[in-house]
Coordinates of C-alpha atoms and ligand atoms in Angstrom, one line a residue:
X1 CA 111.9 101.4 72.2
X2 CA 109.0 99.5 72.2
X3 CA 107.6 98.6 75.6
X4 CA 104.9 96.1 76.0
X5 CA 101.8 95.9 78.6
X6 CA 99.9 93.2 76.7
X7 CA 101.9 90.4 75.3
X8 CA 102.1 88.1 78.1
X9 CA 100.2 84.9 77.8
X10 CA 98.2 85.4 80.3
X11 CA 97.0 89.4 79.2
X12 CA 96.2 88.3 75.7
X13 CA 94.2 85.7 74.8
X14 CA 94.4 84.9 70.9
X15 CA 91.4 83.9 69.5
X16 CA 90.1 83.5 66.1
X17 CA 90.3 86.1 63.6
X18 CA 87.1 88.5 62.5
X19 CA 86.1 87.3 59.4
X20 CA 82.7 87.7 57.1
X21 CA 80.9 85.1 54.5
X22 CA 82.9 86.3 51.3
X23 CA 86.1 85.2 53.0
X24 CA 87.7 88.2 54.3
X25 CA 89.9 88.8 57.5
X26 CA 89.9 92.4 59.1
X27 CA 92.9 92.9 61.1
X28 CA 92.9 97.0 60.4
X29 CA 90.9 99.6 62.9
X30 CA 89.8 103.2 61.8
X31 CA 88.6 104.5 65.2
X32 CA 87.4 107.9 65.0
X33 CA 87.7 109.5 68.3
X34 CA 85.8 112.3 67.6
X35 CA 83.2 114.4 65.8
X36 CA 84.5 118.3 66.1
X37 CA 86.8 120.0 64.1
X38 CA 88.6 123.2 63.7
X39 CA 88.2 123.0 60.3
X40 CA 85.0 123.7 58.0
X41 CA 85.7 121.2 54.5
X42 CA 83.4 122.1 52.3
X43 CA 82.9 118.9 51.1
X44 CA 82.6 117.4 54.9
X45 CA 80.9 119.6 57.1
X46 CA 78.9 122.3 57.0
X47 CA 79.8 126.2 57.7
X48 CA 77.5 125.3 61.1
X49 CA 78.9 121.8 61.9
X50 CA 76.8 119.2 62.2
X51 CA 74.8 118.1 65.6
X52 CA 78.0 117.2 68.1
X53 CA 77.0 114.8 70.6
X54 CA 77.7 115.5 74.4
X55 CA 80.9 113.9 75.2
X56 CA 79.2 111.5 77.4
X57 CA 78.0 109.5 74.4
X58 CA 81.3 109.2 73.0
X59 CA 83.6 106.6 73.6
X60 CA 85.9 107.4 76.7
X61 CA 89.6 106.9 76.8
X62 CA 89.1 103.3 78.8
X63 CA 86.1 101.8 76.5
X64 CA 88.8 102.7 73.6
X65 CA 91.2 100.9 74.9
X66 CA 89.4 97.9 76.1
X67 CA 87.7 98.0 72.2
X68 CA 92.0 97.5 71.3
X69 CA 92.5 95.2 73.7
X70 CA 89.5 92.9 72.9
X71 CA 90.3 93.3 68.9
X72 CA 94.1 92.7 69.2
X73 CA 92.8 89.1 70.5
X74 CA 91.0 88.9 67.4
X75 CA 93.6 89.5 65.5
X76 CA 94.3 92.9 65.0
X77 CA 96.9 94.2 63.5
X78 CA 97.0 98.0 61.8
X79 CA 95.1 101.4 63.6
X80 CA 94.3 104.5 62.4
X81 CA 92.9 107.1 64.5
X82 CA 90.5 109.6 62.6
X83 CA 87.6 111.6 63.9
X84 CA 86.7 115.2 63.6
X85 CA 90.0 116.1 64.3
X86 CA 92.1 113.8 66.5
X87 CA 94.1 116.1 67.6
X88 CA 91.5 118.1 69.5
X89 CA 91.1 115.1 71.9
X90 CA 93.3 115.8 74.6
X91 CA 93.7 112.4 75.7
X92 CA 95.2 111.0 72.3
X93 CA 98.3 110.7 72.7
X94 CA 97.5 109.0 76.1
X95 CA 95.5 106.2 74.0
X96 CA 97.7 106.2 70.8
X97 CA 100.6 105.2 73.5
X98 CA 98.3 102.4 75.0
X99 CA 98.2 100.9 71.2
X100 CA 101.2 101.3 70.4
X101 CA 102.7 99.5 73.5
X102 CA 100.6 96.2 72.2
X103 CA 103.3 94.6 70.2
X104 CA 100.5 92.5 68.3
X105 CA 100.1 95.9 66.7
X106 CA 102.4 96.6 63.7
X107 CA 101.2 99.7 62.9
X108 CA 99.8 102.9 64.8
X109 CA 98.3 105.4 62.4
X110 CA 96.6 109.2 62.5
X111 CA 95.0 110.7 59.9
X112 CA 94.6 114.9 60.7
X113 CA 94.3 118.1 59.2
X114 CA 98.0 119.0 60.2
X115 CA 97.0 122.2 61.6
X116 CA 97.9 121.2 65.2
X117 CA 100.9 118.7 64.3
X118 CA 103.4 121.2 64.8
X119 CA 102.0 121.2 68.7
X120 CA 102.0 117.7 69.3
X121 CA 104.4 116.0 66.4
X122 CA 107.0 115.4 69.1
X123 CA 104.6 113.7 71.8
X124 CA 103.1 111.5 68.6
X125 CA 107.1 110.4 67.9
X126 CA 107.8 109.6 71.6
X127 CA 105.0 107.4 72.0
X128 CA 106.5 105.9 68.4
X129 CA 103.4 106.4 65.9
X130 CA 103.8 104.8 62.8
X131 CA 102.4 107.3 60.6
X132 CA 100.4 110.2 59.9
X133 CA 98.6 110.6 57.2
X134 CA 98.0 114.9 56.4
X135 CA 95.1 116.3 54.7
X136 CA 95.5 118.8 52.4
X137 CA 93.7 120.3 49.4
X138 CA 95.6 122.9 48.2
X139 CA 98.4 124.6 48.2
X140 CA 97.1 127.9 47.8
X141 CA 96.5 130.1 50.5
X142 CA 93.0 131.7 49.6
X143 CA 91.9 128.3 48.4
X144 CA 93.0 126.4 51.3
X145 CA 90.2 129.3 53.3
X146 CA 88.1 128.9 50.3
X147 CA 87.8 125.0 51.0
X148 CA 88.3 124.7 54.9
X149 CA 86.7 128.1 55.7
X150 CA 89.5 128.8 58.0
X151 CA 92.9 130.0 57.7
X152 CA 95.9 127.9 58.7
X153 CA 97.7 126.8 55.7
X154 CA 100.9 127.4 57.0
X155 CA 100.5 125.6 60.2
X156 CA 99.6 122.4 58.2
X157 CA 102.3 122.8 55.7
X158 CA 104.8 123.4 58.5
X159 CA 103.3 120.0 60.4
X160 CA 104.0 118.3 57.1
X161 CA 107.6 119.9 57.0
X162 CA 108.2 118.7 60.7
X163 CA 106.2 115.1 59.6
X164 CA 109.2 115.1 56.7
X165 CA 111.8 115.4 58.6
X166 CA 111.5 113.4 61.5
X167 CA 111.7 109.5 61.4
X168 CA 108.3 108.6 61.0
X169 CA 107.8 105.6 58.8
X170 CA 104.9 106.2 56.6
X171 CA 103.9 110.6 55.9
X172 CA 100.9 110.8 53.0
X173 CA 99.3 113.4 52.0
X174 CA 95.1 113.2 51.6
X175 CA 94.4 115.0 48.6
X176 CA 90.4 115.3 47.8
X177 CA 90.4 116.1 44.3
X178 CA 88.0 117.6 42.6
X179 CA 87.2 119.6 39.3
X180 CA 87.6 123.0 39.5
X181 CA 88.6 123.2 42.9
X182 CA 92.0 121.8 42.8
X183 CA 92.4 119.9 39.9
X184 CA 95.3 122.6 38.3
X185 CA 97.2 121.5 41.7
X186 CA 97.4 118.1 40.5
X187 CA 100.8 118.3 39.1
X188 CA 102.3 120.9 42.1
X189 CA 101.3 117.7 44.7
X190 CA 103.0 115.2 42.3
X191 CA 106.4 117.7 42.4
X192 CA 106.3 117.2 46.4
X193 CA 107.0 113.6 45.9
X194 CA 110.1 114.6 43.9
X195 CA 112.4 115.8 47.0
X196 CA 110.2 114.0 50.0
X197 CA 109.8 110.6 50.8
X198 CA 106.0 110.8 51.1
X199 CA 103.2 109.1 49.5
X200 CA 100.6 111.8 48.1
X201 CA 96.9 110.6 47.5
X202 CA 94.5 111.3 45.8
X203 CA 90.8 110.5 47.1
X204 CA 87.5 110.7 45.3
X205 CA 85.2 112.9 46.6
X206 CA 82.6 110.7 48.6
X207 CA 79.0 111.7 48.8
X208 CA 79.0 112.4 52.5
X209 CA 78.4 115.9 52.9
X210 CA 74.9 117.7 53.5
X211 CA 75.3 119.9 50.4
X212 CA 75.9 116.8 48.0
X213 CA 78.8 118.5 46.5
X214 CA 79.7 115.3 44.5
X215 CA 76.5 115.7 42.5
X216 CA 77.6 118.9 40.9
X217 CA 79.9 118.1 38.5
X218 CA 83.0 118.6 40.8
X219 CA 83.6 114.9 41.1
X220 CA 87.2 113.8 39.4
X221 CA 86.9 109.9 38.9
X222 CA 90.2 108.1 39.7
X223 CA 90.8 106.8 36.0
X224 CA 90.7 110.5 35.1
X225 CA 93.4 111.5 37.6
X226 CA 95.5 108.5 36.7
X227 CA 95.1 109.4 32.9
X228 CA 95.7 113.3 33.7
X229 CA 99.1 112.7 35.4
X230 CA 100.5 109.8 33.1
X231 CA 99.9 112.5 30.0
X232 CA 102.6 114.7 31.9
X233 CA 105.1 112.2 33.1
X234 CA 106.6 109.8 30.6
X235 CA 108.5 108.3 33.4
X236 CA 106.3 106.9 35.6
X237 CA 106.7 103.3 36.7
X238 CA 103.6 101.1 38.7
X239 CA 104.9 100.2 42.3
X240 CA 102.5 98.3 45.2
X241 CA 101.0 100.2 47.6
X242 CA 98.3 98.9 50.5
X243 CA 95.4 96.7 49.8
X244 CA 92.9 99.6 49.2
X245 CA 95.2 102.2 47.3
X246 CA 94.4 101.9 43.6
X247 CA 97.3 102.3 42.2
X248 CA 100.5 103.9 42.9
X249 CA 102.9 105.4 40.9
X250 CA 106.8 106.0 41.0
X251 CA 108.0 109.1 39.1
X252 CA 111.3 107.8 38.0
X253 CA 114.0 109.7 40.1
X254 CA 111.3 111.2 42.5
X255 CA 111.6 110.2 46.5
X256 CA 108.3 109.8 46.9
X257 CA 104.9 108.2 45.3
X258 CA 101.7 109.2 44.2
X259 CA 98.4 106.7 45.0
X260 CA 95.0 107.3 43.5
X261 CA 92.6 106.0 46.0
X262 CA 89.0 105.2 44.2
X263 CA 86.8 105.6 47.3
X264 CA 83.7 106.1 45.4
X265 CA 84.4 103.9 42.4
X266 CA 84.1 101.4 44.7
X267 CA 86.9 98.7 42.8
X268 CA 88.8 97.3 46.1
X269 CA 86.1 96.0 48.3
X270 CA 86.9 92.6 47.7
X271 CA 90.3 93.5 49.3
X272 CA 88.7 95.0 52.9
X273 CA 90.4 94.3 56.1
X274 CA 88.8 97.4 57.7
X275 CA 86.9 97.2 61.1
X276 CA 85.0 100.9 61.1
X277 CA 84.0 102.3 64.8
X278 CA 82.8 106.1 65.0
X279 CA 83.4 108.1 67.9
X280 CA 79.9 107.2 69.4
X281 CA 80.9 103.6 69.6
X282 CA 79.0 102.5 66.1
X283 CA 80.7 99.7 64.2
X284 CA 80.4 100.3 60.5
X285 CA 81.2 97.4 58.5
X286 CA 81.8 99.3 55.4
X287 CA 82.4 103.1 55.2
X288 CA 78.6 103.5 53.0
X289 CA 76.6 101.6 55.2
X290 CA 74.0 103.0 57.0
X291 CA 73.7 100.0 59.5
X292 CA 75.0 100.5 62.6
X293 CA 76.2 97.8 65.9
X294 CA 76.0 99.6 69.2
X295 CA 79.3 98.5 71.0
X296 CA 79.3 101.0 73.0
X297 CA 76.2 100.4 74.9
X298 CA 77.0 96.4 74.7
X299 CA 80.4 97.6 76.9
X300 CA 78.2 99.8 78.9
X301 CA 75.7 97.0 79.7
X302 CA 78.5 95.5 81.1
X303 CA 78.5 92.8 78.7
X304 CA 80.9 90.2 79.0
X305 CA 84.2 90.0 77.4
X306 CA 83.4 87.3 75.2
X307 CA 79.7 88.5 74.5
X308 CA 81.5 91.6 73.3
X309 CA 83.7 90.0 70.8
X310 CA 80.5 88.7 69.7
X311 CA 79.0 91.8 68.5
X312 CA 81.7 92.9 66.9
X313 CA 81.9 89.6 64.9
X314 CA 78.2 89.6 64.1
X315 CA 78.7 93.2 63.0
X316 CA 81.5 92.2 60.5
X317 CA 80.0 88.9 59.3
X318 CA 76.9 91.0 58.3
X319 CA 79.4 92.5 55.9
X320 CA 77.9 93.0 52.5
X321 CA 79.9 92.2 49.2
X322 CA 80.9 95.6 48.2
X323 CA 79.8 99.5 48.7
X324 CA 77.5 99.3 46.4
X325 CA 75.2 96.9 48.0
X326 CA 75.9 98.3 51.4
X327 CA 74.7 101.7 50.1
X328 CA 71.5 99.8 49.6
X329 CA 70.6 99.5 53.7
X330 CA 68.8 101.7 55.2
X331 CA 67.8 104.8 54.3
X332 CA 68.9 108.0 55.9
X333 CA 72.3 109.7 54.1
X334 CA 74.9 110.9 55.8
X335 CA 75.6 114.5 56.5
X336 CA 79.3 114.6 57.1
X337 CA 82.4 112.2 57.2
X338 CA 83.5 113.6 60.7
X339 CA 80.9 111.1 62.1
X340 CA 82.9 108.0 59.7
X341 CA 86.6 109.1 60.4
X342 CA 86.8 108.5 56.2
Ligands
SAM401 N1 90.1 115.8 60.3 C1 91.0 114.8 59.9 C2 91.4 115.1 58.5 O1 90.8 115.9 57.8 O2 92.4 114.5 58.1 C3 90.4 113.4 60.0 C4 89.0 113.2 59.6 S1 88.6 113.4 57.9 C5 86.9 113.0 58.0 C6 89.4 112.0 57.2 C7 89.6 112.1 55.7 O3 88.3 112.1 55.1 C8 90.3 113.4 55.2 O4 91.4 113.1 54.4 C9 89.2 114.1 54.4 O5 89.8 114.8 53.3 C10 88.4 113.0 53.9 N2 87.0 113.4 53.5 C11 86.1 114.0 54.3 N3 85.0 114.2 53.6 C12 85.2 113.6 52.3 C13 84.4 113.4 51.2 N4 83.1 113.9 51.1 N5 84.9 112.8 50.1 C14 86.2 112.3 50.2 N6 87.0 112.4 51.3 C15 86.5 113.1 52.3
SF4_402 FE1 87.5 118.6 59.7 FE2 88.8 116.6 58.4 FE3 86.2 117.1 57.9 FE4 88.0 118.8 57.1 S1 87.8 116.7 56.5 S2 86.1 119.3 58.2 S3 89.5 118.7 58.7 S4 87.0 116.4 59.8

């Protein structure tokens, strides 16, 4: 049952919507709520980690929050709660239930390397998440160490069991492919759609890592995958998916789907409702900009509420027409997406 602290008239005050100069609305949050990880992706952090920041410069349960609070007036609708890992924050399911009392929020998402779900997959269902989204590589137990550089492939693939089975509306599986790595897999992750009701993506490899992984010949363009699984199945039908998924596919008879999601060909832009804020309180306004808006210091500076709302709309307005051009700003490259969330 839904509960709801925030839809009185006098707790929410609608405003207008966040929008930018080529006409887009964003109405969906990726907060990542932090940087570390108990995992070591190869093509996202290195063996070492990257520089953690003290927890004092990362957003704290109650600036999270307020940031909802302020953005549901705005017009927000969809969450997704990414870091690091998520799950390492002990206070998550604390702020996941704040968001998901709002009822001006549809849908409460977490994206996570499923090797802690089995701990907390029944505190994430009583606070009624929406949906989690799993990443996963591979299937393959010395592969799965070979690309996280830790064990744990079991844990995840019993979080996704437990994910499965429980009442969840929306279980996908993240599937970074790449050549050589897991591109034999293709096909096994397609066969999981056959008996669960799950989506299973696959993502482009980004260029986000220090070691530039992308640049050596591992990268497996989304037009590839899409030809590479239509060659096996003759029976695959085109269904709709969510704004930013390039296209999904329905094996005929299968339970599930299969998305190919074309984060570095860049094609969706045009469709972007996404608001991006990392765990330091940075709003990105597109996952390969390099600009950053300091909301958390604005909050800190005891801004006003409206003044706040500002920022955040100047940040979005500033919104460049597609990846390509924000990759233009600045000039620093990123060393790993546990700072972006993805
Ligand atoms: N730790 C959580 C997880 O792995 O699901 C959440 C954070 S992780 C940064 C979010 C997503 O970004 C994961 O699905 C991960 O596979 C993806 N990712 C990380 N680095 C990437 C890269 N260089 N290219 C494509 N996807 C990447
Ligand atoms: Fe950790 Fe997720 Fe990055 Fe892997 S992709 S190192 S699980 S943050």
């Amino acid at each position: 049952m839904k509960k709801t602290i925030y839809n009185s008239a006098e707790a929410i005050h609608i405003d207008r919507p966040i929008t930018d100069q080529y006409g887009r609305t964003f109405n969906y949050l990726r907060l990542a709520v932090n940087e570390h990880c108990n995992l070591r992706c190869i093509y996202c952090m290195p063996e070492e980690g990257v520089p953690f920041k003290p927890k004092d410069r990362l957003l704290s349960k109650d600036e999270i929050c307020k940031i909802i609070k302020l953005m549901v007036e705005m017009g927000l609708e969809k969450i997704r709660f990414t870091g690091g890992e998520p799950l390492l924050r002990n206070d998550l399911v604390e702020i996941i239930h704040f968001a998901t009392q709002i009822d001006l929020i549809k849908e409460v998402h977490l994206t996570t390397n499923g090797l802690l779900l089995p701990k907390y997959i029944d505190q994430l269902l009583d606070v009624n998440i929406t949906g989690i989204n799993i990443s996963l590589d591979t299937l393959k137990e010395d592969r799965f160490k070979q690309i996280t550089r830790r064990v744990g492939l079991n844990q995840v693939l019993e979080g996704l069991k437990l994910a499965v089975s429980s009442n969840l509306k929306s279980v996908k599986l993240n599937v970074v492919a790449m050549k050589e790595f897991n591109d034999d897999e293709i096909l096994d992750f397609v066969d999981l759609t056959k008996e669960n009701n799950i989506t299973v993506r696959f993502i482009e490899l980004m260029p986000f890592d220090s070691r530039q992984i992308w640049k050596t010949g591992k990268f497996y363009k989304s037009d590839q995958i899409i030809s590479d699984i239509k060659s096996h199945f003759n029976n695959i039908k085109v269904v709709t998916g969510s704004k930013t998924e390039h296209k999904i596919f329905k094996i005929d008879g299968y339970k599930g789907k299969v998305a190919v999601i074309p984060s570095y060909t860049r094609s969706l832009c045009g469709n972007c409702n996404r608001i991006r804020i990392t765990a330091d309180g940075k709003i990105l306004n597109c996952l390969y900009s390099q600009r950053e808006t300091n909301l958390r210091d604005a909050m800190r500076k005891r801004m006003p509420n409206e003044k706040i709302k500002n920022v955040i709309r100047r940040a979005m307005h500033m919104k460049l027409k597609d990846g390509w051009a924000a990759q233009t700003e600045g000039k620093e490259r990123r060393e790993s997406m546990t700072q972006i969330g993805g």
